[in-house]
Amino acid sequence: MAEIESDQLQRASLDETKVKNEDEEEEECILQFLDSLDAYLTLVDSLSSSLRQGWFDLASARQSMGHTLISSKLFDHKVHSASTTINITELDADNPSDPKPQFSLSKWATTKENPSSEVPNNSNLRHRAPTSVLEDGEKSNGTQVSSVVSNDIQKERSKSLTIFGGLVSPKLRTAQVSFETALDKIVEIANARSSMLSSFSQLQLNKKSSS
Amino acid sequence: MAGRAQIPTSNSALIAMIADEDTITGFLLAGVGNVDIRRKTNYLIVDNKTTVKQIEDTFKEFTNRDDIAIVLISQYVANMIRFLVDSYNKPVPAILEIPSKDHPYDPAHDSVLSRVKYLFSTESVASDRR
């Protein structure tokens, strides 16, 4: 009799622990969702500021260079690849029912049409901004490598500007920087969106399983 | 959700844009412009001559391409094809609604926020809009 009671108590205690763990997991999921939601809204607000600055600089450039010199009619329609691209990796590939893509920006990758710049041994370095090259701890060769990478990036930046002519207004360069900043925020927003939707679908699953 | 497709991982996926001329110009300056061998671009400039059908077709094209990671769409343009944007539910490409010069961002219309608002409300999203 005492054994049966002890078993029952043990089972009740295990059930209680299980429920407690499930509650904790759900709370963690809710927190993750709310964090992602907050990050999403904050980043969108920040994006709006960067875009406003970019539009303002573009308008200033148009005023100094002339409306006909900054127009969509000048866009390059020859075959060319984007210099700034996105890398997609999948977080938690072991859970195919809850895909969570992770986006990262690859700015100003040099194109294959420009083989004149020296290629560093690690080809990944060609796709990174100078600051991340130095963060790798390769400071002894970093100065040479970073200057090569920096020159490549400057060449790609200038190529984007030359569609509007050889001599462009400084405001157009400032607009370029504003839109580059906007791109950084867009990638962060994409990641916040991915995290938010992932936590949301997890919460929906928990809701269905508990009802 | 059953039957979710695997995320196509990629090292050099594109950012597509459906927006006004100034927004597209700015992002092209930032190096995201791409023209493939079929002379197809990764952007659509929306002006007063652009039809809703063109926007719909471009949205469908961009969301079905394997080489596009993110589709940026001005929110006022997304409002023209709201049903299509709201019914999109793939993880990649990610659809991001952005403000435009003349139309500031409104979180009430954002398709992602509308989807998750359901978590906080007993009413459905569709009934909120009526």
Tab-separated table of C-alpha atoms in Angstrom:
chain	number	residue	atom	x	y	z
A	1	MET	CA	0.000	0.000	0.000
A	2	ALA	CA	2.782	2.340	0.950
A	3	GLU	CA	4.653	1.345	-2.222
A	4	ILE	CA	1.628	2.126	-4.401
A	5	GLU	CA	1.269	5.524	-2.741
A	6	SER	CA	4.954	6.236	-3.190
A	7	ASP	CA	4.706	5.312	-6.903
A	8	GLN	CA	1.737	7.568	-7.350
A	9	LEU	CA	3.537	10.441	-5.634
A	10	GLN	CA	6.577	9.914	-7.833
A	11	ARG	CA	4.461	9.888	-10.977
A	12	ALA	CA	2.665	13.058	-9.908
A	13	SER	CA	5.991	14.758	-9.220
A	14	LEU	CA	7.333	13.732	-12.665
A	15	ASP	CA	4.191	15.025	-14.362
A	16	GLU	CA	4.533	18.296	-12.480
A	17	THR	CA	8.157	18.636	-13.583
A	18	LYS	CA	7.205	17.866	-17.182
A	19	VAL	CA	4.457	20.505	-17.152
A	20	LYS	CA	6.837	23.002	-15.571
A	21	ASN	CA	9.466	22.371	-18.271
A	22	GLU	CA	6.857	22.746	-21.017
A	23	ASP	CA	5.678	26.015	-19.449
A	24	GLU	CA	9.267	27.271	-19.288
A	25	GLU	CA	9.858	26.346	-22.946
A	26	GLU	CA	6.703	28.128	-23.968
A	27	GLU	CA	7.671	31.220	-21.978
A	28	GLU	CA	11.079	31.193	-23.619
A	29	CYS	CA	9.413	30.947	-27.020
A	30	ILE	CA	7.096	33.853	-26.181
A	31	LEU	CA	10.082	35.947	-25.061
A	32	GLN	CA	11.953	35.124	-28.255
A	33	PHE	CA	8.908	36.102	-30.295
A	34	LEU	CA	8.477	39.412	-28.466
A	35	ASP	CA	12.211	40.183	-28.756
A	36	SER	CA	12.119	39.544	-32.518
A	37	LEU	CA	8.974	41.645	-32.873
A	38	ASP	CA	10.591	44.527	-30.990
A	39	ALA	CA	13.779	44.223	-33.076
A	40	TYR	CA	11.709	44.154	-36.289
A	41	LEU	CA	9.806	47.339	-35.436
A	42	THR	CA	12.915	49.178	-34.215
A	43	LEU	CA	14.878	48.211	-37.326
A	44	VAL	CA	12.076	49.273	-39.672
A	45	ASP	CA	12.033	52.653	-37.981
A	46	SER	CA	15.799	52.898	-38.367
A	47	LEU	CA	15.514	51.839	-42.016
A	48	SER	CA	13.004	54.648	-42.612
A	49	SER	CA	15.593	57.156	-41.325
A	50	SER	CA	18.343	55.809	-43.584
A	51	LEU	CA	16.048	55.814	-46.599
A	52	ARG	CA	14.902	59.379	-45.860
A	53	GLN	CA	18.522	60.505	-45.731
A	54	GLY	CA	19.219	58.677	-48.982
A	55	TRP	CA	16.237	60.246	-50.770
A	56	PHE	CA	17.239	63.662	-49.515
A	57	ASP	CA	20.834	63.242	-50.745
A	58	LEU	CA	19.551	61.942	-54.065
A	59	ALA	CA	17.294	64.985	-54.435
A	60	SER	CA	20.264	67.268	-53.640
A	61	ALA	CA	22.420	65.450	-56.193
A	62	ARG	CA	19.649	65.757	-58.776
A	63	GLN	CA	19.438	69.462	-58.116
A	64	SER	CA	23.178	69.996	-58.588
A	65	MET	CA	23.686	67.605	-61.513
A	66	GLY	CA	20.381	68.087	-63.280
A	67	HIS	CA	17.265	65.923	-63.523
A	68	THR	CA	18.279	64.308	-66.795
A	69	LEU	CA	21.601	63.115	-65.387
A	70	ILE	CA	20.018	61.136	-62.530
A	71	SER	CA	17.247	59.210	-64.179
A	72	SER	CA	16.165	55.614	-64.653
A	73	LYS	CA	16.790	56.063	-68.398
A	74	LEU	CA	20.518	55.874	-67.646
A	75	PHE	CA	20.327	52.516	-65.871
A	76	ASP	CA	22.714	49.946	-67.248
A	77	HIS	CA	20.776	47.297	-69.179
A	78	LYS	CA	23.855	45.412	-70.301
A	79	VAL	CA	24.352	41.997	-68.778
A	80	HIS	CA	26.033	42.369	-65.396
A	81	SER	CA	25.985	40.676	-62.000
A	82	ALA	CA	25.074	42.338	-58.755
A	83	SER	CA	28.080	43.422	-56.684
A	84	THR	CA	26.136	43.242	-53.446
A	85	THR	CA	24.456	39.926	-52.771
A	86	ILE	CA	22.939	37.908	-49.968
A	87	ASN	CA	24.211	34.685	-48.407
A	88	ILE	CA	21.508	32.376	-47.073
A	89	THR	CA	22.188	29.687	-44.510
A	90	GLU	CA	19.676	27.596	-42.638
A	91	LEU	CA	19.699	27.652	-38.838
A	92	ASP	CA	18.484	24.437	-37.226
A	93	ALA	CA	18.676	22.279	-40.360
A	94	ASP	CA	17.715	19.318	-38.136
A	95	ASN	CA	14.205	20.684	-37.805
A	96	PRO	CA	12.752	20.732	-41.347
A	97	SER	CA	9.239	21.499	-40.086
A	98	ASP	CA	10.435	24.887	-38.826
A	99	PRO	CA	12.733	26.456	-41.433
A	100	LYS	CA	14.682	29.458	-40.168
A	101	PRO	CA	16.788	31.074	-42.876
A	102	GLN	CA	19.648	33.338	-41.838
A	103	PHE	CA	20.654	36.128	-44.209
A	104	SER	CA	24.006	37.904	-44.420
A	105	LEU	CA	25.155	40.644	-46.736
A	106	SER	CA	28.106	40.338	-49.072
A	107	LYS	CA	28.976	43.872	-50.155
A	108	TRP	CA	30.890	44.893	-53.228
A	109	ALA	CA	32.152	41.512	-54.349
A	110	THR	CA	34.565	42.128	-57.231
A	111	THR	CA	33.251	40.940	-60.556
A	112	LYS	CA	35.028	38.426	-62.786
A	113	GLU	CA	35.419	41.175	-65.427
A	114	ASN	CA	37.971	42.868	-63.175
A	115	PRO	CA	40.848	40.428	-62.720
A	116	SER	CA	43.426	43.265	-62.469
A	117	SER	CA	43.345	43.382	-58.659
A	118	GLU	CA	45.486	40.840	-56.841
A	119	VAL	CA	43.542	37.925	-55.466
A	120	PRO	CA	44.333	37.060	-51.859
A	121	ASN	CA	44.887	33.362	-51.002
A	122	ASN	CA	41.637	33.131	-49.151
A	123	SER	CA	39.048	33.922	-51.801
A	124	ASN	CA	36.470	34.718	-49.106
A	125	LEU	CA	38.409	37.844	-48.275
A	126	ARG	CA	37.374	39.357	-51.606
A	127	HIS	CA	33.815	39.427	-50.366
A	128	ARG	CA	34.436	41.019	-47.011
A	129	ALA	CA	34.759	44.639	-45.971
A	130	PRO	CA	38.228	45.634	-44.671
A	131	THR	CA	37.168	45.718	-40.995
A	132	SER	CA	36.258	42.028	-40.947
A	133	VAL	CA	39.609	41.158	-42.555
A	134	LEU	CA	41.389	42.791	-39.597
A	135	GLU	CA	39.088	41.041	-37.092
A	136	ASP	CA	40.392	37.701	-38.347
A	137	GLY	CA	43.652	38.478	-36.532
A	138	GLU	CA	45.782	38.495	-39.646
A	139	LYS	CA	47.221	41.880	-38.841
A	140	SER	CA	50.701	41.046	-40.080
A	141	ASN	CA	49.460	40.611	-43.670
A	142	GLY	CA	46.260	42.510	-42.942
A	143	THR	CA	47.505	45.907	-44.044
A	144	GLN	CA	48.429	44.710	-47.557
A	145	VAL	CA	45.361	42.520	-47.928
A	146	SER	CA	43.019	45.170	-46.561
A	147	SER	CA	44.367	47.799	-48.956
A	148	VAL	CA	43.851	45.432	-51.916
A	149	VAL	CA	40.318	44.659	-50.740
A	150	SER	CA	39.668	48.330	-50.059
A	151	ASN	CA	40.782	49.256	-53.590
A	152	ASP	CA	38.526	46.569	-55.058
A	153	ILE	CA	35.590	47.863	-53.053
A	154	GLN	CA	36.279	51.448	-54.114
A	155	LYS	CA	36.411	50.341	-57.758
A	156	GLU	CA	33.062	48.609	-57.463
A	157	ARG	CA	31.574	51.654	-55.717
A	158	SER	CA	32.846	53.937	-58.463
A	159	LYS	CA	31.459	51.636	-61.133
A	160	SER	CA	27.989	52.045	-59.640
A	161	LEU	CA	28.364	55.819	-59.714
A	162	THR	CA	29.698	56.028	-63.269
A	163	ILE	CA	26.308	55.148	-64.774
A	164	PHE	CA	25.434	58.747	-63.964
A	165	GLY	CA	28.571	60.194	-65.538
A	166	GLY	CA	32.275	60.546	-64.879
A	167	LEU	CA	32.008	63.458	-62.456
A	168	VAL	CA	29.251	63.035	-59.929
A	169	SER	CA	28.046	65.274	-57.150
A	170	PRO	CA	29.384	64.475	-53.642
A	171	LYS	CA	25.737	64.221	-52.623
A	172	LEU	CA	25.358	61.212	-54.895
A	173	ARG	CA	28.240	59.514	-53.041
A	174	THR	CA	26.550	60.344	-49.740
A	175	ALA	CA	23.297	58.885	-51.072
A	176	GLN	CA	25.213	55.727	-51.988
A	177	VAL	CA	26.464	55.409	-48.405
A	178	SER	CA	22.938	55.980	-47.014
A	179	PHE	CA	21.510	53.233	-49.188
A	180	GLU	CA	24.366	50.902	-48.237
A	181	THR	CA	23.462	51.522	-44.574
A	182	ALA	CA	19.832	50.817	-45.466
A	183	LEU	CA	20.907	47.486	-46.960
A	184	ASP	CA	22.588	46.480	-43.687
A	185	LYS	CA	19.349	47.202	-41.856
A	186	ILE	CA	17.293	45.339	-44.424
A	187	VAL	CA	19.325	42.186	-43.822
A	188	GLU	CA	18.852	42.557	-40.052
A	189	ILE	CA	15.118	43.028	-40.623
A	190	ALA	CA	15.032	39.866	-42.731
A	191	ASN	CA	16.694	37.941	-39.877
A	192	ALA	CA	14.328	39.418	-37.273
A	193	ARG	CA	11.405	38.442	-39.519
A	194	SER	CA	12.726	34.905	-39.832
A	195	SER	CA	13.140	34.617	-36.037
A	196	MET	CA	9.694	36.093	-35.401
A	197	LEU	CA	7.927	33.743	-37.817
A	198	SER	CA	9.815	30.760	-36.436
A	199	SER	CA	8.811	31.531	-32.812
A	200	PHE	CA	5.258	32.279	-33.969
A	201	SER	CA	4.890	28.911	-35.672
A	202	GLN	CA	6.364	27.204	-32.583
A	203	LEU	CA	3.797	28.957	-30.363
A	204	GLN	CA	0.994	27.921	-32.700
A	205	LEU	CA	2.173	24.309	-32.513
A	206	ASN	CA	2.288	24.471	-28.704
A	207	LYS	CA	-1.195	25.944	-28.671
A	208	LYS	CA	-2.541	23.151	-30.884
A	209	SER	CA	-0.883	20.403	-28.860
A	210	SER	CA	-2.168	21.759	-25.536
A	211	SER	CA	-5.803	22.219	-26.740
B	1	MET	CA	2.424	23.843	-41.498
B	2	ALA	CA	2.842	20.568	-43.347
B	3	GLY	CA	4.946	20.063	-46.453
B	4	ARG	CA	7.315	23.045	-46.065
B	5	ALA	CA	9.960	23.190	-48.749
B	6	GLN	CA	13.620	23.134	-47.720
B	7	ILE	CA	15.315	26.507	-47.672
B	8	PRO	CA	17.569	26.908	-50.714
B	9	THR	CA	20.911	27.955	-49.192
B	10	SER	CA	22.927	30.196	-51.445
B	11	ASN	CA	26.174	32.151	-51.468
B	12	SER	CA	25.205	34.894	-53.862
B	13	ALA	CA	21.488	35.410	-53.974
B	14	LEU	CA	19.965	38.651	-55.174
B	15	ILE	CA	17.836	41.372	-53.643
B	16	ALA	CA	14.848	42.109	-55.869
B	17	MET	CA	12.959	45.402	-55.713
B	18	ILE	CA	9.486	46.610	-56.625
B	19	ALA	CA	9.490	50.290	-55.763
B	20	ASP	CA	9.520	53.883	-57.025
B	21	GLU	CA	12.325	55.291	-59.146
B	22	ASP	CA	14.263	57.016	-56.367
B	23	THR	CA	14.303	53.940	-54.136
B	24	ILE	CA	15.477	51.746	-57.008
B	25	THR	CA	18.115	54.316	-58.005
B	26	GLY	CA	19.444	54.385	-54.463
B	27	PHE	CA	19.707	50.630	-54.141
B	28	LEU	CA	21.297	50.332	-57.584
B	29	LEU	CA	23.941	52.777	-56.341
B	30	ALA	CA	24.513	50.343	-53.473
B	31	GLY	CA	25.317	47.620	-56.014
B	32	VAL	CA	22.280	45.336	-55.971
B	33	GLY	CA	21.354	45.744	-59.651
B	34	ASN	CA	21.540	42.585	-61.764
B	35	VAL	CA	20.803	41.965	-65.429
B	36	ASP	CA	20.911	38.342	-66.560
B	37	ILE	CA	21.648	36.946	-70.009
B	38	ARG	CA	17.964	37.161	-70.910
B	39	ARG	CA	18.177	40.888	-70.117
B	40	LYS	CA	15.870	40.404	-67.148
B	41	THR	CA	16.455	42.757	-64.253
B	42	ASN	CA	15.918	42.155	-60.549
B	43	TYR	CA	13.836	45.294	-60.156
B	44	LEU	CA	10.618	46.899	-61.330
B	45	ILE	CA	10.193	50.671	-61.252
B	46	VAL	CA	6.618	51.505	-60.327
B	47	ASP	CA	5.253	54.777	-61.664
B	48	ASN	CA	1.831	56.099	-62.611
B	49	LYS	CA	1.908	54.090	-65.854
B	50	THR	CA	2.603	50.739	-64.170
B	51	THR	CA	-0.455	48.498	-64.089
B	52	VAL	CA	-1.503	46.282	-61.195
B	53	LYS	CA	-1.166	43.269	-63.520
B	54	GLN	CA	2.505	44.136	-64.185
B	55	ILE	CA	3.147	44.420	-60.446
B	56	GLU	CA	1.396	41.092	-59.792
B	57	ASP	CA	3.318	39.305	-62.552
B	58	THR	CA	6.634	40.724	-61.355
B	59	PHE	CA	5.884	39.755	-57.739
B	60	LYS	CA	5.031	36.209	-58.803
B	61	GLU	CA	8.160	36.018	-60.945
B	62	PHE	CA	10.462	37.257	-58.166
B	63	THR	CA	8.954	34.965	-55.536
B	64	ASN	CA	9.376	31.945	-57.794
B	65	ARG	CA	13.008	32.563	-58.703
B	66	ASP	CA	15.648	30.472	-56.925
B	67	ASP	CA	18.321	33.152	-57.110
B	68	ILE	CA	16.439	35.791	-55.109
B	69	ALA	CA	16.800	35.960	-51.308
B	70	ILE	CA	14.889	39.110	-50.429
B	71	VAL	CA	12.140	40.993	-52.248
B	72	LEU	CA	11.837	44.639	-51.232
B	73	ILE	CA	8.468	46.122	-52.031
B	74	SER	CA	7.272	49.618	-51.211
B	75	GLN	CA	4.336	49.319	-48.864
B	76	TYR	CA	2.043	51.437	-51.049
B	77	VAL	CA	2.790	49.051	-53.947
B	78	ALA	CA	2.200	46.046	-51.688
B	79	ASN	CA	-1.206	47.521	-50.840
B	80	MET	CA	-2.129	47.300	-54.546
B	81	ILE	CA	-1.516	43.547	-54.499
B	82	ARG	CA	-2.313	43.003	-50.818
B	83	PHE	CA	-4.085	39.684	-51.322
B	84	LEU	CA	-1.094	38.257	-53.150
B	85	VAL	CA	1.430	39.534	-50.584
B	86	ASP	CA	-0.602	38.296	-47.603
B	87	SER	CA	-1.103	34.854	-49.084
B	88	TYR	CA	2.651	34.412	-49.604
B	89	ASN	CA	4.088	32.226	-46.848
B	90	LYS	CA	7.461	30.857	-47.999
B	91	PRO	CA	10.540	31.579	-45.842
B	92	VAL	CA	12.677	32.437	-48.895
B	93	PRO	CA	12.618	34.833	-50.583
B	94	ALA	CA	11.736	37.065	-47.634
B	95	ILE	CA	9.216	39.768	-48.538
B	96	LEU	CA	9.988	43.052	-46.809
B	97	GLU	CA	7.653	46.015	-47.047
B	98	ILE	CA	9.532	49.298	-47.000
B	99	PRO	CA	8.398	52.918	-46.852
B	100	SER	CA	8.531	55.199	-49.848
B	101	LYS	CA	9.110	58.938	-50.112
B	102	ASP	CA	5.425	59.808	-50.218
B	103	HIS	CA	4.031	56.932	-48.162
B	104	PRO	CA	5.486	56.318	-44.704
B	105	TYR	CA	5.574	52.820	-43.259
B	106	ASP	CA	2.356	51.723	-41.531
B	107	PRO	CA	2.759	48.657	-39.280
B	108	ALA	CA	-1.003	48.038	-39.463
B	109	HIS	CA	-0.656	47.068	-43.131
B	110	ASP	CA	2.531	44.995	-42.859
B	111	SER	CA	1.727	41.410	-43.904
B	112	VAL	CA	4.132	39.820	-41.388
B	113	LEU	CA	2.759	41.838	-38.470
B	114	SER	CA	-0.817	41.112	-39.580
B	115	ARG	CA	-0.030	37.416	-39.520
B	116	VAL	CA	1.390	37.448	-35.986
B	117	LYS	CA	-1.219	39.894	-34.641
B	118	TYR	CA	-3.500	36.857	-34.640
B	119	LEU	CA	-1.527	35.623	-31.650
B	120	PHE	CA	-2.762	38.544	-29.570
B	121	SER	CA	-6.297	38.684	-30.834
B	122	THR	CA	-9.180	36.217	-30.776
B	123	GLU	CA	-10.491	37.727	-34.037
B	124	SER	CA	-9.016	36.643	-37.374
B	125	VAL	CA	-6.915	39.013	-39.470
B	126	ALA	CA	-9.589	39.084	-42.166
B	127	SER	CA	-12.263	40.238	-39.781
B	128	ASP	CA	-9.973	43.020	-38.472
B	129	ARG	CA	-9.775	44.445	-41.977
B	130	ARG	CA	-13.517	44.595	-42.511
